[in-house]
Coordinates of C-alpha atoms and ligand atoms in Angstrom, one line a residue:
X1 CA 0.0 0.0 0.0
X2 CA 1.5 3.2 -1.3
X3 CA 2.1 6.3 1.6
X4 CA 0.4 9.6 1.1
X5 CA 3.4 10.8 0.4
X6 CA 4.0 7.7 -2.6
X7 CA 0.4 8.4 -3.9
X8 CA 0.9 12.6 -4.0
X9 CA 3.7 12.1 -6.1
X10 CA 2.2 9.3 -8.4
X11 CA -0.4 11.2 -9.1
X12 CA 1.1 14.5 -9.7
X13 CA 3.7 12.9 -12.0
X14 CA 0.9 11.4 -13.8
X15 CA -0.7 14.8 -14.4
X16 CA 2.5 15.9 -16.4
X17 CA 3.2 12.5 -18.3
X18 CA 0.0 11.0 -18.9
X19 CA -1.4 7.6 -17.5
X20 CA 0.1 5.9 -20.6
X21 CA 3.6 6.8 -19.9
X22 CA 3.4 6.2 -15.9
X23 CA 3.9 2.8 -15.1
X24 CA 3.4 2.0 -11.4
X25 CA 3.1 -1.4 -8.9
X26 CA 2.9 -4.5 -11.0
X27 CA 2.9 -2.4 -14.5
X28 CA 6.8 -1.9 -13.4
X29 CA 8.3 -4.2 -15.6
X30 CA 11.1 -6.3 -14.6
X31 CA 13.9 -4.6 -16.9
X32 CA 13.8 -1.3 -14.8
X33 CA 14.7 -3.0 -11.7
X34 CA 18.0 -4.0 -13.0
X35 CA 21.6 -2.7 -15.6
X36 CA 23.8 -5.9 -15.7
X37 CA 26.2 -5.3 -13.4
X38 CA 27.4 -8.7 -11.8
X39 CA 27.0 -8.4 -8.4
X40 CA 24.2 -5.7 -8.0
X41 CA 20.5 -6.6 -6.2
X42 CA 17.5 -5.8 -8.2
X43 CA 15.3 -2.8 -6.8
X44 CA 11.5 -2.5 -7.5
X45 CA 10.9 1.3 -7.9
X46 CA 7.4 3.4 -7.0
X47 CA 6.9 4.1 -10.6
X48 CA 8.8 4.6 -14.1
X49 CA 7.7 7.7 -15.9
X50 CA 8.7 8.0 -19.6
X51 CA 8.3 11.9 -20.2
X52 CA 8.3 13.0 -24.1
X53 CA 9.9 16.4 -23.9
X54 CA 12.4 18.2 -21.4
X55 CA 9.6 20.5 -20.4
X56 CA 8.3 17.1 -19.1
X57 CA 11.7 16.3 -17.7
X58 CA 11.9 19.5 -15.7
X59 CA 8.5 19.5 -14.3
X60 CA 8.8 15.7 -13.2
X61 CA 12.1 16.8 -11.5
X62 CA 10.6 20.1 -9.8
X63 CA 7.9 17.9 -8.1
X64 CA 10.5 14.9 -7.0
X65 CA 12.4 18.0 -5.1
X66 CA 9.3 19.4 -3.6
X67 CA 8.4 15.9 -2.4
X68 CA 12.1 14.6 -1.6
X69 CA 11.2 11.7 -3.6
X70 CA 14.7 10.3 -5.6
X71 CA 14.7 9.9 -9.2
X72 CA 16.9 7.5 -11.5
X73 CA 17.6 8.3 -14.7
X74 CA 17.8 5.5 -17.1
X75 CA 18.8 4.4 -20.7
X76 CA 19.0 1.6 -22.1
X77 CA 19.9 -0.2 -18.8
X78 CA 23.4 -1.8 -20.2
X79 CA 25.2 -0.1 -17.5
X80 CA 27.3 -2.1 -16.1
X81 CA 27.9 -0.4 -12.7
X82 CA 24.6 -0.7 -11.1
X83 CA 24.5 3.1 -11.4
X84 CA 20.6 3.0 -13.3
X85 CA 18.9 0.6 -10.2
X86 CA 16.3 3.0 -8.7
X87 CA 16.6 3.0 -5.5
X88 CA 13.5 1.6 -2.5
X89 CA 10.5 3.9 -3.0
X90 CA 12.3 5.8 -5.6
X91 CA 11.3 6.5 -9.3
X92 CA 12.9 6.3 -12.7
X93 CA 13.2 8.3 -15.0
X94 CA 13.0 6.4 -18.3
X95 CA 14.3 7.9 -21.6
X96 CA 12.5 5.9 -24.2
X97 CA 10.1 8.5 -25.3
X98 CA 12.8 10.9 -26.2
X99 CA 14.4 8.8 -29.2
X100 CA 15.0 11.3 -31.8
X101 CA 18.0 12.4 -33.6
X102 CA 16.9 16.3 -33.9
X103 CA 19.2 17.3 -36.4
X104 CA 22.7 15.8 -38.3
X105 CA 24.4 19.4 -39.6
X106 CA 26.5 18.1 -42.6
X107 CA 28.1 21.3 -42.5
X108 CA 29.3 21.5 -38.7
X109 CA 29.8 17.5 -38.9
X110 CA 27.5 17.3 -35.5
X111 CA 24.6 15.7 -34.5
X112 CA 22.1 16.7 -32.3
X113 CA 20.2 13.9 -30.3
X114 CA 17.6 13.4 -27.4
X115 CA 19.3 11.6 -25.0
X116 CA 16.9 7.9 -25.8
X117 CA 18.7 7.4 -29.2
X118 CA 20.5 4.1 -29.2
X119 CA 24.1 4.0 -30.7
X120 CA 22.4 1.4 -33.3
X121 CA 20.5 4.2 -34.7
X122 CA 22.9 7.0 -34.5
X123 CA 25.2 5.0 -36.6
X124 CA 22.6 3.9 -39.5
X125 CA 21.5 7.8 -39.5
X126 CA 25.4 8.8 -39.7
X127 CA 26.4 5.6 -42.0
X128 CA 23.8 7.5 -44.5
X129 CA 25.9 10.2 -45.3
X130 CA 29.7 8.5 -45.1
X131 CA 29.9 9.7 -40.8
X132 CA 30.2 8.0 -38.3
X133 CA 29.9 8.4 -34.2
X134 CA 33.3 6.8 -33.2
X135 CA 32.5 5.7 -29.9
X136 CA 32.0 2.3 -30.1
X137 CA 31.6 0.5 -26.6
X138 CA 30.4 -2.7 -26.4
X139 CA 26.9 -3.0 -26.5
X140 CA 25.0 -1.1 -29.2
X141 CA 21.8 -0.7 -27.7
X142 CA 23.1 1.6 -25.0
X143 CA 21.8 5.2 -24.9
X144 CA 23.0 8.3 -25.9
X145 CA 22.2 9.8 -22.6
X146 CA 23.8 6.7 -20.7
X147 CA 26.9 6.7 -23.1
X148 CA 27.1 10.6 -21.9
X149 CA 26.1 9.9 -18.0
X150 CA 28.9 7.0 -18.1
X151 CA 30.9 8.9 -20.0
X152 CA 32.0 5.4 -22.1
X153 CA 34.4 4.5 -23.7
X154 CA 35.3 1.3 -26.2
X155 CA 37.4 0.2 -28.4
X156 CA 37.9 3.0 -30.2
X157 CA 39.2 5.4 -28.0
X158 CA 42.7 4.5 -28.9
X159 CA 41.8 6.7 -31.8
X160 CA 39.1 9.2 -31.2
X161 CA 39.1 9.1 -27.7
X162 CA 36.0 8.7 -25.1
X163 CA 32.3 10.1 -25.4
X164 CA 33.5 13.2 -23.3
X165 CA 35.5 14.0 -26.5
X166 CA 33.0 14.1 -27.9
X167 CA 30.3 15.7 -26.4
X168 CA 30.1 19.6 -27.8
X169 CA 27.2 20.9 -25.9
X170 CA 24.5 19.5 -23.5
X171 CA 20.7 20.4 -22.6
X172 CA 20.0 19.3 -18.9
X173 CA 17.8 19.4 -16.1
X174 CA 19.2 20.2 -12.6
X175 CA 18.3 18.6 -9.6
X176 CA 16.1 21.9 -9.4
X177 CA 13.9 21.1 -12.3
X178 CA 15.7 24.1 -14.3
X179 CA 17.4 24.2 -17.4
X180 CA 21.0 24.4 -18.9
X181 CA 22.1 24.7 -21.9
X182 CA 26.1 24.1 -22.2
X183 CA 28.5 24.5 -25.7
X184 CA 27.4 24.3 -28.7
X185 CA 28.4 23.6 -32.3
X186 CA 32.2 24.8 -32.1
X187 CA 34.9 22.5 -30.2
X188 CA 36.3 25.5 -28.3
X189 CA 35.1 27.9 -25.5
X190 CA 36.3 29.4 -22.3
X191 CA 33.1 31.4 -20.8
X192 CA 33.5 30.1 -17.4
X193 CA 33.8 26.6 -15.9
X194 CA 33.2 24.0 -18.3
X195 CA 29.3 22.5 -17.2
X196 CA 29.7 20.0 -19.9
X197 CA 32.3 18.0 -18.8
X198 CA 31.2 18.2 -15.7
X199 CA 27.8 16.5 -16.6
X200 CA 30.0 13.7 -18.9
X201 CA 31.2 11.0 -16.5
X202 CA 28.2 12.1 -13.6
X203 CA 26.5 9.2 -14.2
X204 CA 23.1 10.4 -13.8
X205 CA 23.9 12.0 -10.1
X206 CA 24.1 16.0 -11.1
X207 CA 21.5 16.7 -14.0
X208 CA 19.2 14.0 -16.7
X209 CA 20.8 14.9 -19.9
X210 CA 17.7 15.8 -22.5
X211 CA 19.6 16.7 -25.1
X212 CA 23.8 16.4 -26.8
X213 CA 25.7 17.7 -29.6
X214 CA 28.2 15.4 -30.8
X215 CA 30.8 15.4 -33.1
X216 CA 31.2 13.0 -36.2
X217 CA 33.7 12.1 -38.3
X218 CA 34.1 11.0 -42.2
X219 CA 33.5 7.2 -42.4
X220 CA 36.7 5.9 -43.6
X221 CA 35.4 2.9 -46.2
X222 CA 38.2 0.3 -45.8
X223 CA 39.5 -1.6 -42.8
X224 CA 42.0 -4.5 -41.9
X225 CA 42.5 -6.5 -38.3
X226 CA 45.4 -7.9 -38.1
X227 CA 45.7 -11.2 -35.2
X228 CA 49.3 -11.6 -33.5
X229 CA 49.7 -14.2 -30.9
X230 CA 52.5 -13.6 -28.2
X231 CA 54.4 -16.2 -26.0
X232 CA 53.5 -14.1 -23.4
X233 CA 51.2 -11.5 -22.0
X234 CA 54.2 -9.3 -21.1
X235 CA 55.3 -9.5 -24.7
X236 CA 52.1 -8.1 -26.0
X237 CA 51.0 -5.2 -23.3
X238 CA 54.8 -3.9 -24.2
X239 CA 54.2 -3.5 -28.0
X240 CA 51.3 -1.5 -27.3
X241 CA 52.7 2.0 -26.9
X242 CA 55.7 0.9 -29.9
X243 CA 52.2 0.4 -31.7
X244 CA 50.8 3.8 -31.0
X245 CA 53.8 5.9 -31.2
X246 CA 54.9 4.1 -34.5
X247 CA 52.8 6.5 -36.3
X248 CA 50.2 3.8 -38.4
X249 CA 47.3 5.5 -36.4
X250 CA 45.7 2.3 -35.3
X251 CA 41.1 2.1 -35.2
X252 CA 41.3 -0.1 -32.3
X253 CA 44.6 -1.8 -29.9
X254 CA 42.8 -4.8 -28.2
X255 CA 44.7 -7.0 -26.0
X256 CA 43.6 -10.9 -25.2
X257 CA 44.9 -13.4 -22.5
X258 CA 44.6 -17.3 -24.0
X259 CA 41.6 -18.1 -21.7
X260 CA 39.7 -15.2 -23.4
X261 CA 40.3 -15.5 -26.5
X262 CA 39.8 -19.3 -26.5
X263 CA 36.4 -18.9 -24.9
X264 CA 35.6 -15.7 -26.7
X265 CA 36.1 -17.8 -30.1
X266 CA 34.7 -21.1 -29.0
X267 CA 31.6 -19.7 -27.7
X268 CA 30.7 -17.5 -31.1
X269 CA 32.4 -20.0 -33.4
X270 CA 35.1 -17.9 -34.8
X271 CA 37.9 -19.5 -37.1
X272 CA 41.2 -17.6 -36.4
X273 CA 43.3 -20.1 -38.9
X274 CA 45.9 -19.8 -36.7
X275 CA 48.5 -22.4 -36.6
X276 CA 48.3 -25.3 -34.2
X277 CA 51.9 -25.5 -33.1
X278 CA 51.9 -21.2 -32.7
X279 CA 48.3 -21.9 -31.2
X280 CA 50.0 -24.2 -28.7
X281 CA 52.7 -21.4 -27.7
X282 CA 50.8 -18.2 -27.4
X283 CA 49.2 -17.2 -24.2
X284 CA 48.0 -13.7 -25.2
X285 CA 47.0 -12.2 -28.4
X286 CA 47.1 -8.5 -29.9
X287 CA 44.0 -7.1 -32.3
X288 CA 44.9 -4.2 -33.9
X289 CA 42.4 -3.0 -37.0
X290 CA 43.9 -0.4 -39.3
X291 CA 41.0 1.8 -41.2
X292 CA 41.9 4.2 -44.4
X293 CA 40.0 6.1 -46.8
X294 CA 42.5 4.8 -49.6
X295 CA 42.8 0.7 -49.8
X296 CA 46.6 0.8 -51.5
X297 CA 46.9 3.5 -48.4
X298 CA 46.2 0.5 -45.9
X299 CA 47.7 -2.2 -47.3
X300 CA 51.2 -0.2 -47.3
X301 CA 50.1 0.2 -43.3
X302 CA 48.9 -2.8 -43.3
X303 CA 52.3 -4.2 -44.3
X304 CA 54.1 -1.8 -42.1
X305 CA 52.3 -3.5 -38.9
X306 CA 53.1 -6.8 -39.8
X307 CA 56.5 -5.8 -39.9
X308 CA 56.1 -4.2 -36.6
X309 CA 54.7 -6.5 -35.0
X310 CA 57.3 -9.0 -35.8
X311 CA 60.2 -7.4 -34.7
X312 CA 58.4 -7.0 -31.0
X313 CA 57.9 -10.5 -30.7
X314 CA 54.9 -11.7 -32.4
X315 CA 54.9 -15.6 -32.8
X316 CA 53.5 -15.1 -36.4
X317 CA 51.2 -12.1 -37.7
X318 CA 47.9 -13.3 -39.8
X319 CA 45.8 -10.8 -41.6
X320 CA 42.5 -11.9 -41.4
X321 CA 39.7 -12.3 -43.9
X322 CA 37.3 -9.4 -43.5
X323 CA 34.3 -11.6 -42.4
X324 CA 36.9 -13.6 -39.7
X325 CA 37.7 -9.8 -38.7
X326 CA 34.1 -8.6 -38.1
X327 CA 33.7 -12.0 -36.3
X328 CA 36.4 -11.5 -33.8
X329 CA 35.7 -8.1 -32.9
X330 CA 32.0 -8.4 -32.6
X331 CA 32.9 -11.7 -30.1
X332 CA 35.1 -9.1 -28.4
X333 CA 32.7 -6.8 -27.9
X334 CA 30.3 -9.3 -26.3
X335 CA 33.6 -10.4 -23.8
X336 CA 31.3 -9.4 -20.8
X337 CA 28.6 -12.0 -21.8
X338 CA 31.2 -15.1 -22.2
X339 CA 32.4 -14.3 -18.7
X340 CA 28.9 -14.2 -17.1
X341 CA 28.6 -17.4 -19.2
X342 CA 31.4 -18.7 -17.2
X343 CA 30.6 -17.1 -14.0
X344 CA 32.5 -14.9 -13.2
X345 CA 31.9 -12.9 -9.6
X346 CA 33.0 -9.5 -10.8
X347 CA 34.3 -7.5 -13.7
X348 CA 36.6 -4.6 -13.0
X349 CA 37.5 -2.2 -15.7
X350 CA 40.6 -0.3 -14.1
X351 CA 42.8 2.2 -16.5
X352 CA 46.3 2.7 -16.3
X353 CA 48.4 4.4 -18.5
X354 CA 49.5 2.4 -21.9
X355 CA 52.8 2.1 -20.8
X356 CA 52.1 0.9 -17.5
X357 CA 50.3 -2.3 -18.2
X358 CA 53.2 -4.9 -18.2
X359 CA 53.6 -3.9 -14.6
X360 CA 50.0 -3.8 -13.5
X361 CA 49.4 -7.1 -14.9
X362 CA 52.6 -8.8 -13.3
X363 CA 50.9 -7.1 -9.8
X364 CA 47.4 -8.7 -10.9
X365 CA 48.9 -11.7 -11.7
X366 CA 50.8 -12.0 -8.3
X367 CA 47.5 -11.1 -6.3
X368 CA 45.5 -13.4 -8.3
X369 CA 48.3 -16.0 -7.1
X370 CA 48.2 -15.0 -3.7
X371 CA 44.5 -15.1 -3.1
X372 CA 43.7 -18.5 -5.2
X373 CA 41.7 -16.7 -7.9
X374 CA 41.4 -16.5 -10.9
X375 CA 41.6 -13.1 -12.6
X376 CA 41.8 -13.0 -16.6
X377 CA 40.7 -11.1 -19.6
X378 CA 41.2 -8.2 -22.4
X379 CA 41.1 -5.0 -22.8
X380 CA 41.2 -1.6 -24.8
X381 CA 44.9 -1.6 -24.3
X382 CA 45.7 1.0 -26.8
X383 CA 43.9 3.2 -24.1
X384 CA 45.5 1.5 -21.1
X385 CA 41.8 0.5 -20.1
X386 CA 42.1 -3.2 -18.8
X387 CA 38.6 -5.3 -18.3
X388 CA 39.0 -7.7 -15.8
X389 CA 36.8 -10.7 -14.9
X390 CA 37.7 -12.0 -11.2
X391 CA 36.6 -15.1 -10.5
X392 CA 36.2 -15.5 -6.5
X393 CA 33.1 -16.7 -4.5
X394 CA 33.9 -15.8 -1.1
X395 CA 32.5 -11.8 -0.9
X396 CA 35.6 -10.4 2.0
X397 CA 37.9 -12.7 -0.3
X398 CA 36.9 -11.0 -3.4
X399 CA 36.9 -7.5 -1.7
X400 CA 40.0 -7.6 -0.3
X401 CA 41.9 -8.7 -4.0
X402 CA 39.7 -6.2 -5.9
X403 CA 40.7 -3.2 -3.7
X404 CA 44.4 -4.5 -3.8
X405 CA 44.2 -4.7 -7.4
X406 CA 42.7 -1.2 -7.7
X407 CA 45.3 0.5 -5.3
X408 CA 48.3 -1.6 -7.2
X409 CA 46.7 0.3 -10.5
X410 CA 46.4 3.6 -8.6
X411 CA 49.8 3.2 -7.2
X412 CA 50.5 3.4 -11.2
X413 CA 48.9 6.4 -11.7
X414 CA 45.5 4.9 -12.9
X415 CA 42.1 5.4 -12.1
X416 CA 39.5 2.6 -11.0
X417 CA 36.9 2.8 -13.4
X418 CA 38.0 3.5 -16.8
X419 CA 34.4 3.3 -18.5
X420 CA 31.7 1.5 -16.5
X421 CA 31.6 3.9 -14.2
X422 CA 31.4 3.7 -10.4
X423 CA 28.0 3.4 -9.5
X424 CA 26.7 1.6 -6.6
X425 CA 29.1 -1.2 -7.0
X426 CA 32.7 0.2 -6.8
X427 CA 31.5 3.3 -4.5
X428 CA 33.0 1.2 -1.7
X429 CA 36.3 1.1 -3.4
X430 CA 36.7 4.8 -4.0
X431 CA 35.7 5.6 -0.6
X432 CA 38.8 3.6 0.4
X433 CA 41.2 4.6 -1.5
X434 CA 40.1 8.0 -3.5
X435 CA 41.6 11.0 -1.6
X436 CA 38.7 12.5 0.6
X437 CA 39.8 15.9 -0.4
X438 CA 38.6 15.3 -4.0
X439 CA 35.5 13.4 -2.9
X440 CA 34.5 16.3 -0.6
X441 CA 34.9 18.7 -3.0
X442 CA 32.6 16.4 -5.4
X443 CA 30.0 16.2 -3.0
X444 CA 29.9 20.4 -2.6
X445 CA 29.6 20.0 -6.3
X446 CA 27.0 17.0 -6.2
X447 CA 25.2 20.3 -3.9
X448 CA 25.4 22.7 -5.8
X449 CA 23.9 21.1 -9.1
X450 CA 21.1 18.8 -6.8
X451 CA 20.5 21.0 -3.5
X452 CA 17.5 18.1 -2.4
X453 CA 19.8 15.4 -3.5
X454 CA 17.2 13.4 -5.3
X455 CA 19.1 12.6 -8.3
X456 CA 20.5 8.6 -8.3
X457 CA 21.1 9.0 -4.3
X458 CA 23.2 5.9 -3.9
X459 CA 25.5 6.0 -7.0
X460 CA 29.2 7.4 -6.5
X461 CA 28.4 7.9 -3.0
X462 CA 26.1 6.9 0.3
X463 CA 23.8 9.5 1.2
X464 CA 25.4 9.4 4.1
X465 CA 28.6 10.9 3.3
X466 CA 26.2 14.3 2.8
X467 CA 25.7 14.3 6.7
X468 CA 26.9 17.2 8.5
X469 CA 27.8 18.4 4.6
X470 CA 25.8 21.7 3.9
X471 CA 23.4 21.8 1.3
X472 CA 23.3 24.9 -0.7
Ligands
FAD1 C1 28.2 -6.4 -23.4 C2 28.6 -5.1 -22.8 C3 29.7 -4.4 -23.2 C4 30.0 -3.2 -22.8 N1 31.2 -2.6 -23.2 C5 31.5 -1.3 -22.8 C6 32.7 -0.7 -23.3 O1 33.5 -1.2 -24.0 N2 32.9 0.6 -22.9 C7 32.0 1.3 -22.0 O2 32.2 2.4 -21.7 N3 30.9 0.7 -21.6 C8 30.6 -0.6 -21.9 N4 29.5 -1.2 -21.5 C9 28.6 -0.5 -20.5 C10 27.4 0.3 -21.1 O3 27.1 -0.1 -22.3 C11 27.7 1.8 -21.0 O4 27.9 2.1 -19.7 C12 26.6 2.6 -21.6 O5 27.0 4.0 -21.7 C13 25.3 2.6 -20.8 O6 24.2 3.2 -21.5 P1 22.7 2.9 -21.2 O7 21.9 3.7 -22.1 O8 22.5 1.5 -21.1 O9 22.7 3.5 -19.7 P2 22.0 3.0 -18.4 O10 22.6 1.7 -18.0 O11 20.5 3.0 -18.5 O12 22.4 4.1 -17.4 C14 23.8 4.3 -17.1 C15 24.0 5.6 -16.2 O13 23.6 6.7 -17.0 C16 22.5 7.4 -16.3 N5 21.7 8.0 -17.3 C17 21.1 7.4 -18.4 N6 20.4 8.3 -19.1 C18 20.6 9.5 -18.6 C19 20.2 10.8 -18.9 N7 19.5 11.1 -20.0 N8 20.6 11.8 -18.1 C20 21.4 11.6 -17.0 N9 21.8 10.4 -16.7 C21 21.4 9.3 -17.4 C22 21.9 6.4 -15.4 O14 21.3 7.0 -14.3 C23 23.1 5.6 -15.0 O15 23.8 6.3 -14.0 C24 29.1 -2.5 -21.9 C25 28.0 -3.1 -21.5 C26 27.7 -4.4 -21.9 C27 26.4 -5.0 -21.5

């Protein structure tokens, strides 16, 4: 039985939407109760309400603050941090409504998009006129707005860098109900602090995004991926940076330990051709894809690589067909799904820089040892952004090695979420080992942009760590 309170707020968010974009009790679908993090718990929100326009948006949000009810902002739900799970008695917001790409400017080379627009449709509407949208993480379904909340990443950052690289100018909705609107069409400005990239990377805790201008590129038409196998893992993280600093300007740098790539290409029946008695050698493989506008302009780079690759160590270089190469970097991508598949306890997606990973992963390997677990996977290693799947029942077990493993990254100068983001499930980690004088200071921030704190209470932080902190 709803509260007065529960039933005021239903109702009055009801009034704004309509009946037929308010969703409440058993109407709540199980997908809003869940992203796909590994180790997050399901929560049952009060309602979902799917407003059509920011107008919508800002009213919804004006009433939550009035009430002190919390609000979630959600995409597609492919988070993978826990960060979209409303929280008990709270209500999401759901983006569906707002899918449209408002405008691609063939002139600026932006686009301008509500924040429900899946990557899949961005890059058909972009494909259409030789663009593209270059960031590429793994799961294609994922929203616009969550791809800017998360501030993710992919593959081909090596390249073009993250979404906040992308991201020219925002429309957004404060924890006030008001609205911003940040940038614009030009790549350049210094008018004060810089609200967009403070909204990239929030992850839905300062302001719902309702509408981004993004940059494209030109498509370039051809592509190679070239396969190396390594003896051993150390061998391959060290050609990374010789790779990037050789000048060939590499699409995507992907690194693979044996265990993932065998289970990677066993479970989506890919057909590397490699050779049995290299196969029975290598440990760790390198992806790199090369793209070009000019085809005789690749295969020269293409060449060059190969080269490259064999004078740091590669057990043999193989060029692969380009059906085998869509293959292996579409089973890539779904590399979170094969280590569910497997059961795995947790994925961690630390990001150290490039030249750093040889040592991190002799530090991860030794921990792993240490703690009989098993720790393994791939990575954007062009980028220094390592995904790891831990594979650890006991809970305190698995804590204890995943905070080790973050602080022996941090001790490298990384960061502990590279991508996913922090959301409810690494909060504990960067309470431990994030330095409280930043965290304060994100909190006054947190403050400043959401006085009531209603929006996604519970994701980079415990509401808790606001008590005794003045609101503003
Ligand atoms: C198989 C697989 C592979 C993946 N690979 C990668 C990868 O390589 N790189 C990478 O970076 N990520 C990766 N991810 C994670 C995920 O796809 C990204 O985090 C993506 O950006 C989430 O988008 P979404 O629309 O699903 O957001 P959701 O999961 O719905 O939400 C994510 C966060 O964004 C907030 N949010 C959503 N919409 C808005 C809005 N309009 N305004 C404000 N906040 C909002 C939510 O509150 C939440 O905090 C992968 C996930 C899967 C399942």
């Amino acid at each position: 039985m709803p509260t007065r309170v529960e039933a005021g707020i239903v109702d009055a968010l009801t009034e704004v939407v309509g009946a037929a974009a308010m969703s409440t009790g058993d109407d709540v679908g199980d997908d809003y109760t869940h992203d796909e993090a590994l180790t997050a718990h399901p929560h049952r929100p009060l309602a979902v309400v799917r407003p059509a326009d920011t107008a919508e948006v800002a009213r919804v949000v004006q009433l939550a603050a009035d009430a002190g009810v919390a609000l979630t902002a959600r995409g597609s739900g492919t988070g993978l941090s826990g960060a979209c799970i409303p929280t008990e008695g709270g209500i999401v917001v759901s983006f569906e409504r707002m899918n449209e790409i408002l405008e691609i400017d063939l002139e600026n080379h932006v686009a301008v998009v509500q924040p429900g627009v899946t990557l899949d449709q961005l890059d058909q509407a972009t494909g259409a006129h030789g663009l593209v949208y270059p960031v590429f993480p793994g799961e294609s379904s994922a929203s616009l707005g969550g791809n800017v909340a998360t501030n993710a990443g992919g593959m081909r950052a090596v390249k073009y860098g993250v979404t906040r690289h992308q991201v020219l100018g925002l429309e957004a909705v404060l924890g006030t109900g008001e609205v911003i609107r940040t940038g614009g069409k030009f790549v350049k400005a210094t008018t004060g602090y810089d609200l967009t990239q403070l909204v990239v990377g929030s992850e839905g805790t300062l302001a719902l995004v309702t509408e981004a201008t993004l940059k494209l590129y030109p498509r370039p038409a051809h592509a190679a991926t070239v396969l190396a196998p390594f003896a051993t893992l150390a061998d391959v993280t060290a050609a990374v940076p010789k790779i990037v600093a050789s000048g060939i300007g590499p699409l995507l740098v992907e690194y693979l330990d044996v265990i993932t790539m065998d289970a990677i290409a066993r479970g989506h029946g890919v057909e590397l051709g490699v050779d049995p008695a290299i196969k029975e050698q290598a440990t760790a493989y390198l992806v790199v894809v090369l793209e070009d506008r000019h085809e005789n302009r690749l295969e020269e780079d293409t060449a060059e690589l190969a080269t490259l690759l064999g004078d740091l160590g590669a057990l043999d270089v193989y060029v692969l067909p380009s059906a085998a190469g869509a293959k292996l970097i579409e089973a890539r991508e779904k590399a979170f799904w094969t280590a569910k598949a497997a059961g795995a306890d947790d994925i961690i997606d630390m990001v150290v820089p490039r030249a750093s990973i040889p040592r991190y992963m002799a530090a991860v390997a030794q921990l792993a040892q240490e703690r009989a677990s098993l720790v393994v996977g791939c990575g954007h290693a062009g980028d220094g952004n390592v995904h790891l799947s831990v594979f650890q029942k006991d809970q305190a077990a698995r804590h204890d090695l995943i905070h080790d493993i973050f602080a022996a990254g941090m001790q490298l100068g990384g960061a502990i979420s590279g991508e996913h983001g922090i959301g409810t499930e690494k909060k504990v980690y960067v309470a431990e080992l994030e330095d409280p004088v930043k965290l304060t200071l994100m909190r006054r921030i947190k403050a400043a942009f959401d006085p009531a704190g209603i929006l996604n209470p519970g994701t980079i932080f415990d509401p808790e760590d606001f008590d005794g902190e003045e609101r503003t």
